[in-house]
Tab-separated table of C-alpha atoms in Angstrom:
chain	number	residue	atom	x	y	z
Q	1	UNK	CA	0.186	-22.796	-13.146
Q	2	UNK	CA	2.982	-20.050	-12.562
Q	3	UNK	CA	4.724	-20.433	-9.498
Q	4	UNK	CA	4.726	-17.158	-6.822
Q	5	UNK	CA	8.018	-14.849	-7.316
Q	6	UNK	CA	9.448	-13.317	-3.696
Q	7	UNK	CA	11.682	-11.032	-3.360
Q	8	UNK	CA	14.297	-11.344	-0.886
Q	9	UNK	CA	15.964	-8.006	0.108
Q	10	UNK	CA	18.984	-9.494	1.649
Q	11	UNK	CA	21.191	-12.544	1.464
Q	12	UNK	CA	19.910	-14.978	4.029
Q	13	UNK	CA	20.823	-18.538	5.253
Q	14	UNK	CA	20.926	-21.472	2.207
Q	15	UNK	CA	18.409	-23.767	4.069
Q	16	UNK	CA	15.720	-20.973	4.170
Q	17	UNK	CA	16.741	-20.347	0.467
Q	18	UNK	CA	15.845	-23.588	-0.237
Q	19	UNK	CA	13.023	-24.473	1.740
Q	20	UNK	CA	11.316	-21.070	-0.027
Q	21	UNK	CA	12.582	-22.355	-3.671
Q	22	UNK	CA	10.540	-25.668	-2.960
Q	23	UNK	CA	7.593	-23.307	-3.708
Q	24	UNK	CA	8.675	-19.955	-5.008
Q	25	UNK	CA	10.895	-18.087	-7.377
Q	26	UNK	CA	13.028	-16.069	-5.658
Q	27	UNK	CA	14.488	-12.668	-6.786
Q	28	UNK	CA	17.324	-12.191	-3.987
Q	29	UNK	CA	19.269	-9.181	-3.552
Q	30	UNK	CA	22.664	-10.257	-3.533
Q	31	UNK	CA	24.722	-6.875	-2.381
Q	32	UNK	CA	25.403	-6.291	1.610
Q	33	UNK	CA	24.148	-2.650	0.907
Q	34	UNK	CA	19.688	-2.624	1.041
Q	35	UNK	CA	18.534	-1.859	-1.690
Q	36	UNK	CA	17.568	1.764	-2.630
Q	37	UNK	CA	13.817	2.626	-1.898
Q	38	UNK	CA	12.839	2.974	-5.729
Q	39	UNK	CA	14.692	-0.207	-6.164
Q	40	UNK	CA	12.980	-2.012	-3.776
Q	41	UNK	CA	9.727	-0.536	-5.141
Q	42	UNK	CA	10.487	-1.460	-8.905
Q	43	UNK	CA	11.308	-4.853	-8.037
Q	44	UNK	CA	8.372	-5.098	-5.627
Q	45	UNK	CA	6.099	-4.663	-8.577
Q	46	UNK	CA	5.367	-8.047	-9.544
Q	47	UNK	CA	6.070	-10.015	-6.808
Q	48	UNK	CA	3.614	-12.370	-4.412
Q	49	UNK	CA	6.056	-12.019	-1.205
Q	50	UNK	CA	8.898	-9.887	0.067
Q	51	UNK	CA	11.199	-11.063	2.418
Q	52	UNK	CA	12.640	-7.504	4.443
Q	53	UNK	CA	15.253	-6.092	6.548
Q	54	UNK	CA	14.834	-3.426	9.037
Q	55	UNK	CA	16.422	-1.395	7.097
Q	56	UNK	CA	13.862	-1.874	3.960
Q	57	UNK	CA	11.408	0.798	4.226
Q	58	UNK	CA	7.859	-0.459	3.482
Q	59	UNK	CA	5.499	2.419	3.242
Q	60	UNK	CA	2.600	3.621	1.197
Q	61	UNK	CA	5.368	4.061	-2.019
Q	62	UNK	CA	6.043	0.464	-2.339
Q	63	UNK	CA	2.350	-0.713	-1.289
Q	64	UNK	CA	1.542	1.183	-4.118
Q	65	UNK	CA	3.443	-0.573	-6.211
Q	66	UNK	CA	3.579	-4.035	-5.129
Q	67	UNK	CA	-0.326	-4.591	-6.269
Q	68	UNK	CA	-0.096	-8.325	-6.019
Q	69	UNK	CA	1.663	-8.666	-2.697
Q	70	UNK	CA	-0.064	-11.426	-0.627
Q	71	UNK	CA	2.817	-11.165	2.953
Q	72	UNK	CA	5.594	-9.146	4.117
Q	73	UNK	CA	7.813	-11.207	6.352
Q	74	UNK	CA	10.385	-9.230	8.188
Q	75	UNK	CA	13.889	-11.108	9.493
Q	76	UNK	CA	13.556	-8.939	13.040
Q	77	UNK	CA	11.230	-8.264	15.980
Q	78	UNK	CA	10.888	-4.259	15.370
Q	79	UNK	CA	8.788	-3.460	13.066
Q	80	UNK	CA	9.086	0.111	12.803
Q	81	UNK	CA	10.217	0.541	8.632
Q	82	UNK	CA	7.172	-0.890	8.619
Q	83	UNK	CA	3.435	0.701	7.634
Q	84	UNK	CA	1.330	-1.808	9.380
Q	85	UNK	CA	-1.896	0.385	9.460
Q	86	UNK	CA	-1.441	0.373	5.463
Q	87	UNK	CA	-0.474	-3.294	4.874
Q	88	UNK	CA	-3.282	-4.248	7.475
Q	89	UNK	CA	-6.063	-1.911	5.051
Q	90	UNK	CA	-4.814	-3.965	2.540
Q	91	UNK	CA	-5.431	-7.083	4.269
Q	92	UNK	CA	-1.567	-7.858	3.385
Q	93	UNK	CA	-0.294	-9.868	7.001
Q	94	UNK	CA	3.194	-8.754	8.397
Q	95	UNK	CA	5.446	-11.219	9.551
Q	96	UNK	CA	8.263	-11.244	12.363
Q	97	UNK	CA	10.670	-12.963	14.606
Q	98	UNK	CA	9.465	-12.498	18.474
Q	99	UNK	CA	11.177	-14.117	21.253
Q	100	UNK	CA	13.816	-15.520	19.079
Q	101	UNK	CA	16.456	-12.307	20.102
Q	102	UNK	CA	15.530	-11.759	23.416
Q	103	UNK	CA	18.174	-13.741	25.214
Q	104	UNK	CA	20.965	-13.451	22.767
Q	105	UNK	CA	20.199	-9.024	22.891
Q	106	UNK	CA	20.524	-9.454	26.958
Q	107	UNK	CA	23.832	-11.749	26.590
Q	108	UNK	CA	24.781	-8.635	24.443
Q	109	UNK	CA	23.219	-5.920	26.537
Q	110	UNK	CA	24.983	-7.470	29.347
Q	111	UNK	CA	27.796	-7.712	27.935
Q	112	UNK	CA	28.263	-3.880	26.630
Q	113	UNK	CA	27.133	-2.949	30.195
Q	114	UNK	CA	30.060	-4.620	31.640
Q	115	UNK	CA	32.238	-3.182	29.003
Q	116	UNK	CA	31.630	0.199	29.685
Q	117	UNK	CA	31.341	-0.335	33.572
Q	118	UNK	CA	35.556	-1.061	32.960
Q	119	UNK	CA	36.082	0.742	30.235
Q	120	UNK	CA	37.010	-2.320	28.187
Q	121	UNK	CA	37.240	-0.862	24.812
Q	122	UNK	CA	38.937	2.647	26.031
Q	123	UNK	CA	41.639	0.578	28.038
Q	124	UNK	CA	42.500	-1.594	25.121
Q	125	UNK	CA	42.905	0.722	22.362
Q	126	UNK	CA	45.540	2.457	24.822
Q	127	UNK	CA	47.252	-0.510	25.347
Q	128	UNK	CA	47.309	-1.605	21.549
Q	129	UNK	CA	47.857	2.315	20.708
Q	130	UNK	CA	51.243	2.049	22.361
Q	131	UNK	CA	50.399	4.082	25.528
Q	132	UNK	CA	50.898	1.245	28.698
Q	133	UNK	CA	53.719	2.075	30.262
Q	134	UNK	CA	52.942	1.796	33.623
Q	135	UNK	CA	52.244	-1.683	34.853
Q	136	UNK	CA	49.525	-0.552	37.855
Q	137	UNK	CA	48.798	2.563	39.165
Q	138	UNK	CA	45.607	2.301	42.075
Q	139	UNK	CA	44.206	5.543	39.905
Q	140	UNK	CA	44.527	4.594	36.925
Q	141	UNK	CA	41.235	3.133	34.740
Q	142	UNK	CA	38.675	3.835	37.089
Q	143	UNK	CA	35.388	2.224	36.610
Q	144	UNK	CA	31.681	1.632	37.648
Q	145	UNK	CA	30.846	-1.186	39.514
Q	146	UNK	CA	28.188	-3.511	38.409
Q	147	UNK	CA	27.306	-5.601	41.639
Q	148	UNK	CA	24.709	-4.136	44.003
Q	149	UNK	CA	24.310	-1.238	41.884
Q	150	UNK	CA	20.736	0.031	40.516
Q	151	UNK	CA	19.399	-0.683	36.976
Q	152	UNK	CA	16.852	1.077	35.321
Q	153	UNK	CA	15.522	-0.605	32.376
Q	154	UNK	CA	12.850	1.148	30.037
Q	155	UNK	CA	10.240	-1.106	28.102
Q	156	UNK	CA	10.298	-4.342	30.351
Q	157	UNK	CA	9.431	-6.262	27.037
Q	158	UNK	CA	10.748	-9.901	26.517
Q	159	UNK	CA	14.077	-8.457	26.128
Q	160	UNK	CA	13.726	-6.781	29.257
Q	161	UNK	CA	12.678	-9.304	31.165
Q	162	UNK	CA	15.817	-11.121	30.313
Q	163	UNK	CA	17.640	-8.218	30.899
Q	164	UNK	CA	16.742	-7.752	34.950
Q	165	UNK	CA	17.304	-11.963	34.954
Q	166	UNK	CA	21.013	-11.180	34.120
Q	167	UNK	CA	21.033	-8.199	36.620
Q	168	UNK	CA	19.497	-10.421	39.252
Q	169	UNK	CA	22.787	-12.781	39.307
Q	170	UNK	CA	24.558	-9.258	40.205
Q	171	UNK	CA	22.716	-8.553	42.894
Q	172	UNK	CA	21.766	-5.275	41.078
Q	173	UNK	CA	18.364	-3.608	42.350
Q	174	UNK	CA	16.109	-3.440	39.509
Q	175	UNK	CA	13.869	-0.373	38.845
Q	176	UNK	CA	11.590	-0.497	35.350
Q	177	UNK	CA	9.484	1.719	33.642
Q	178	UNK	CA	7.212	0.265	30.819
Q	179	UNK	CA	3.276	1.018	29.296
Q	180	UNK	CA	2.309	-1.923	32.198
Q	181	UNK	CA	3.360	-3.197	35.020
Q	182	UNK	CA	4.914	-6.928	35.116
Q	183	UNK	CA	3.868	-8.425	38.035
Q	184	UNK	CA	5.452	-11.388	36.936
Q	185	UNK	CA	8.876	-9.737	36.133
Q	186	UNK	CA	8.006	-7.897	39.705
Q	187	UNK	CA	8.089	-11.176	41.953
Q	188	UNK	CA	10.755	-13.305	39.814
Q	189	UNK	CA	13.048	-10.055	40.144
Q	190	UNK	CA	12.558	-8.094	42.595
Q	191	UNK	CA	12.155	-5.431	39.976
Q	192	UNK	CA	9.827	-2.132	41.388
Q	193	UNK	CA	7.693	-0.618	38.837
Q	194	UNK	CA	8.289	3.845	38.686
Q	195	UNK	CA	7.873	6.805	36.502
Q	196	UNK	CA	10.444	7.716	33.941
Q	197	UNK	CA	12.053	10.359	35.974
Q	198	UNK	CA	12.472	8.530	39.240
Q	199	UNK	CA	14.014	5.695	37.040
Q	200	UNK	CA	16.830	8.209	35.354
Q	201	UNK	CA	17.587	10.011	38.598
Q	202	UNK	CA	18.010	6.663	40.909
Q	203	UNK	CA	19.616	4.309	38.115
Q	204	UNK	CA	23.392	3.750	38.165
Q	205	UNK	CA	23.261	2.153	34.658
Q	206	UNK	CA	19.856	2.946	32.240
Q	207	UNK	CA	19.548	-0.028	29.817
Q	208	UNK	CA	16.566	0.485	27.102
Q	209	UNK	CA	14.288	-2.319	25.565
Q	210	UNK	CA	11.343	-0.640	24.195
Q	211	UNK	CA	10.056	-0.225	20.728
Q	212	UNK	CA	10.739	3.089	18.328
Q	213	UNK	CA	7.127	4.802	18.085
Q	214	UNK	CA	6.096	8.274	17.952
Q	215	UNK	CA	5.997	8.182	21.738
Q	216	UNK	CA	9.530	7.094	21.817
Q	217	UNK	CA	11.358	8.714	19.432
Q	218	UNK	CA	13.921	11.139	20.936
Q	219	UNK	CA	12.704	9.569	24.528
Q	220	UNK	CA	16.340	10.438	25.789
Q	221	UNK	CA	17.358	14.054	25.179
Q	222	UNK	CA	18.396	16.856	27.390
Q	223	UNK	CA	15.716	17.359	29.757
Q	224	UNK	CA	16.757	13.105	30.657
Q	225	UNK	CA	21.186	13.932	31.019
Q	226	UNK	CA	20.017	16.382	33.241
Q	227	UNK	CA	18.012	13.876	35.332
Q	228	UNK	CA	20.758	11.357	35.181
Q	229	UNK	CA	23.779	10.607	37.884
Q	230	UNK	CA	26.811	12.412	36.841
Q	231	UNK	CA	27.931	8.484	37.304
Q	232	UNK	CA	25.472	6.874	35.168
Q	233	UNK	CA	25.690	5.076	32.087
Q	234	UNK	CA	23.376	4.651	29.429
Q	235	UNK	CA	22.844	1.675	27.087
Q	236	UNK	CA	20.868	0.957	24.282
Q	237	UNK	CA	20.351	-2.101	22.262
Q	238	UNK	CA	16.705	-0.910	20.831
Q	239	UNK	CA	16.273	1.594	18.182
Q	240	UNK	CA	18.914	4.363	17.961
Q	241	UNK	CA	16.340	6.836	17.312
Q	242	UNK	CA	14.824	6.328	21.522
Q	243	UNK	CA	17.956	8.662	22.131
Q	244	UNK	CA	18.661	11.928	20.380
Q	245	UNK	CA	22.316	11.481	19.176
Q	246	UNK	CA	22.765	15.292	19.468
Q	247	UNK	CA	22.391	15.668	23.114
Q	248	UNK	CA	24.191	12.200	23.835
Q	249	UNK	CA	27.234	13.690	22.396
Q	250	UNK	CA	26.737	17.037	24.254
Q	251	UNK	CA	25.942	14.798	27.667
Q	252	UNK	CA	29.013	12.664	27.426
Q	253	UNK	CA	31.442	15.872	26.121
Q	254	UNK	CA	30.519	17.504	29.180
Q	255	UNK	CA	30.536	14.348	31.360
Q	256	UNK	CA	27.057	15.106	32.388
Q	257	UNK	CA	26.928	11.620	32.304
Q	258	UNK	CA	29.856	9.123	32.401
Q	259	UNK	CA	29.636	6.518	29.297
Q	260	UNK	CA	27.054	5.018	26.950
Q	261	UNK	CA	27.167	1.717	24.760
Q	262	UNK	CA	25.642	1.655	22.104
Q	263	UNK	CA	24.754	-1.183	19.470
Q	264	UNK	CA	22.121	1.054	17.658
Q	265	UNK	CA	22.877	4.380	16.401
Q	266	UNK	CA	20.737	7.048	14.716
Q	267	UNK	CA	21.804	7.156	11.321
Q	268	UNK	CA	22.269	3.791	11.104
Q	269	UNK	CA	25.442	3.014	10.035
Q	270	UNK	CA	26.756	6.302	11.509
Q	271	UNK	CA	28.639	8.924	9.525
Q	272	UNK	CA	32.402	8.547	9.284
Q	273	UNK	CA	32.482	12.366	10.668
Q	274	UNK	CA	29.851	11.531	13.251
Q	275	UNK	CA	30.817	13.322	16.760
Q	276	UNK	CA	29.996	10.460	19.185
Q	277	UNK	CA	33.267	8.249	17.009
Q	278	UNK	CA	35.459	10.990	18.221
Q	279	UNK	CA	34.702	10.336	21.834
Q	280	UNK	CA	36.066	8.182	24.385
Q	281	UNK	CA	33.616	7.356	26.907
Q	282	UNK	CA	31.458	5.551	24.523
Q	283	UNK	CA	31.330	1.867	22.759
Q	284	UNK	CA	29.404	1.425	19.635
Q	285	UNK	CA	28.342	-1.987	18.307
Q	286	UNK	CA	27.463	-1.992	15.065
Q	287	UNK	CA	23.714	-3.803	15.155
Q	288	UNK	CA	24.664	-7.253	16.946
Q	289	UNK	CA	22.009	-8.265	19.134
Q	290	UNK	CA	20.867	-10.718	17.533
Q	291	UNK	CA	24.138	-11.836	15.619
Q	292	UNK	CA	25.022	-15.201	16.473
Q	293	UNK	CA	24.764	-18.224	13.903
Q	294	UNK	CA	22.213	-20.418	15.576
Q	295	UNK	CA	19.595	-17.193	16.029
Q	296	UNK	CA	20.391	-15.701	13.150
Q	297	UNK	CA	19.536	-19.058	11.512
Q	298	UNK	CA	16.367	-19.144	13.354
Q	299	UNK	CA	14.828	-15.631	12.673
Q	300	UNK	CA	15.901	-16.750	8.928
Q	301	UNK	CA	13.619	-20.189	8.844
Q	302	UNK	CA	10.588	-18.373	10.977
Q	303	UNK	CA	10.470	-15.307	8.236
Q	304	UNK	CA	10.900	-18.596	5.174
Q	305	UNK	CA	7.807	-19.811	6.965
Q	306	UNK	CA	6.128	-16.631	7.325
Q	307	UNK	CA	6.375	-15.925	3.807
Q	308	UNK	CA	5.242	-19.459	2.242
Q	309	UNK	CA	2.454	-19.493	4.636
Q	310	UNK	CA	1.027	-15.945	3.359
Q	311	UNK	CA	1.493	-16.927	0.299
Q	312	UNK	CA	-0.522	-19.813	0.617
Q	313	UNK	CA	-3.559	-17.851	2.420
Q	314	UNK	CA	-2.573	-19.633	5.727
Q	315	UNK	CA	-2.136	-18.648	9.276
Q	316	UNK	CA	1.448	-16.701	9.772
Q	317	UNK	CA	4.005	-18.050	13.172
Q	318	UNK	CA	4.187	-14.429	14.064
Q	319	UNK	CA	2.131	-11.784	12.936
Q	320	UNK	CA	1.869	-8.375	13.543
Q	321	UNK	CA	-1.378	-8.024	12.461
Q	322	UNK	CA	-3.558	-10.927	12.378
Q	323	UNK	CA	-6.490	-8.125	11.922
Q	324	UNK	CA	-5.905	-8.341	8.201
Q	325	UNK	CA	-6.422	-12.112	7.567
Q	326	UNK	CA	-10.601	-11.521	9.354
Q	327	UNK	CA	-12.991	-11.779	6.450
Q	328	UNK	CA	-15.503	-9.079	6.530
């Protein structure tokens, strides 16, 4: 009996490798690039399994093509490159990585927030640049300060939840805006549940945790900045897409608000000639959330799991869509 071929679209930790050779042939994309979308479909065309990246589109294209394709398991918790109405009419189940990332993306939230409270990254490329020459100056390198300050944090998610933990040991007053209330998050916290515009108009620092959807894409444009203290400072470690890139630039140009950090960007990777690299009052991360050995590691073995238990018709870890496993 043949064995099932996966295809991996990314090069991923040697123990999952193994653990999914046990069962499967693997074809595994070995360049740091993802694979082009026709690529992705042509190799897709045969195989049992596919292994994915967020940055893999799966849509109707490569359904289309990838006839015999039993599971999708995705190395992430978004899911948005993702058709999951489609796969789940095809009764194909999509698997993820929830709860793995949520307290490694607040370390990193955290610690992005603090950088750009003190201007971490500005002040050191001045003093590698050559330009410290005076020792202290009580003007010089203003910043925000973190402690008792307000935090508004939009999609009070797992991550979020983490998030206002962290901002709790600062004695930071929590506001939160989300689809539902927490009451959980609420009485551990202190966190008050308000509307979107209260939230941007109160908040000394706006830190974002919810999910790219229709609803939220381009969340964060002008009519927001305007909202916003002339003091605040924006972070996001969701989907760069939540914030329109175009009026970020134009808000931080004209110091309608004060800094942003960033560790997703819309493109993602951004243009060498993008206009928020030739700003100051901005950090960008390039995708690390989740990038530390042990979780990376762990999000690796959940998705090797994932995909040998679709494979083999059984129940997923995670999955998105457990709809398309019913019988009907």
């Amino acid at each position: 009996m043949a064995r099932p071929t996966v295809f991996i679209t990314r090069k991923v930790h040697h123990e999952a490798l193994s653990l999914i050779g046990e069962e499967c042939d693997i074809d595994l994309w070995e360049q740091d690039k993802p694979p082009p979308h026709q690529l992705l479909c042509n190799r897709g065309n045969n195989v049992d399994g596919i292994m994915t990246n967020m940055m893999d589109r799966i849509d109707v294209g490569f359904l289309d093509a990838a006839a015999k394709l039993k599971v999708i398991s995705q190395i992430a918790v978004g899911l948005d490159n993702i058709d999951i109405v489609e796969a789940t009419r095809r009764k194909i189940p999509v698997g993820y990585t929830p709860g793995i990332v949520s307290e490694v993306t607040a370390d990193h939230t955290m610690g992005i927030l603090l950088a750009s409270a003190h201007r971490l990254a500005e002040s050191e490329r001045w003093v590698r640049n050559g330009q410290w020459k005076i020792a202290f100056h009580p003007l010089f390198w203003l910043g925000s300060e973190v402690h008792h300050s307000t935090l508004g944090i939009i999609g009070m998610g797992r991550i979020g939840s983490e998030v206002a933990k962290r901002a709790q040991a600062f004695d930071m007053k929590i506001l939160y805006n989300s689809p539902t209330r927490k009451p959980l998050v609420e009485s551990k916290f202190g966190a008050k549940y308000t509307t979107l515009d209260a939230l941007l108009k109160q908040s000394d620092f706006v830190s974002i945790h919810c999910p790219l959807s229709k609803d939220t894409r381009d969340l964060i444009g002008a009519k927001e900045f305007k909202l916003m203290k002339s003091t605040a400072i924006l972070i996001n470690t969701a989907r760069g897409p939540i914030v329109n890139s175009r009026q970020l630039y134009l808000a931080l140009k004209s110091h309608a608000i004060t800094y942003a950090a960033l560790d997703v960007t819309d493109p993602e990777p951004l243009n060498a000639d993008d206009p928020l690299l030739t700003l100051d009052n901005i950090i960008i991360t390039p995708h690390l959330g989740s990038a530390t050995e042990s979780t990376r590691k762990k999000m690796t073995m959940i998705a090797a799991h994932n995909l040998l238990r679709g494979i083999r018709g059984d129940t997923l870890i995670h999955c998105a869509n457990p709809e398309a496993l019913k019988k009907h």
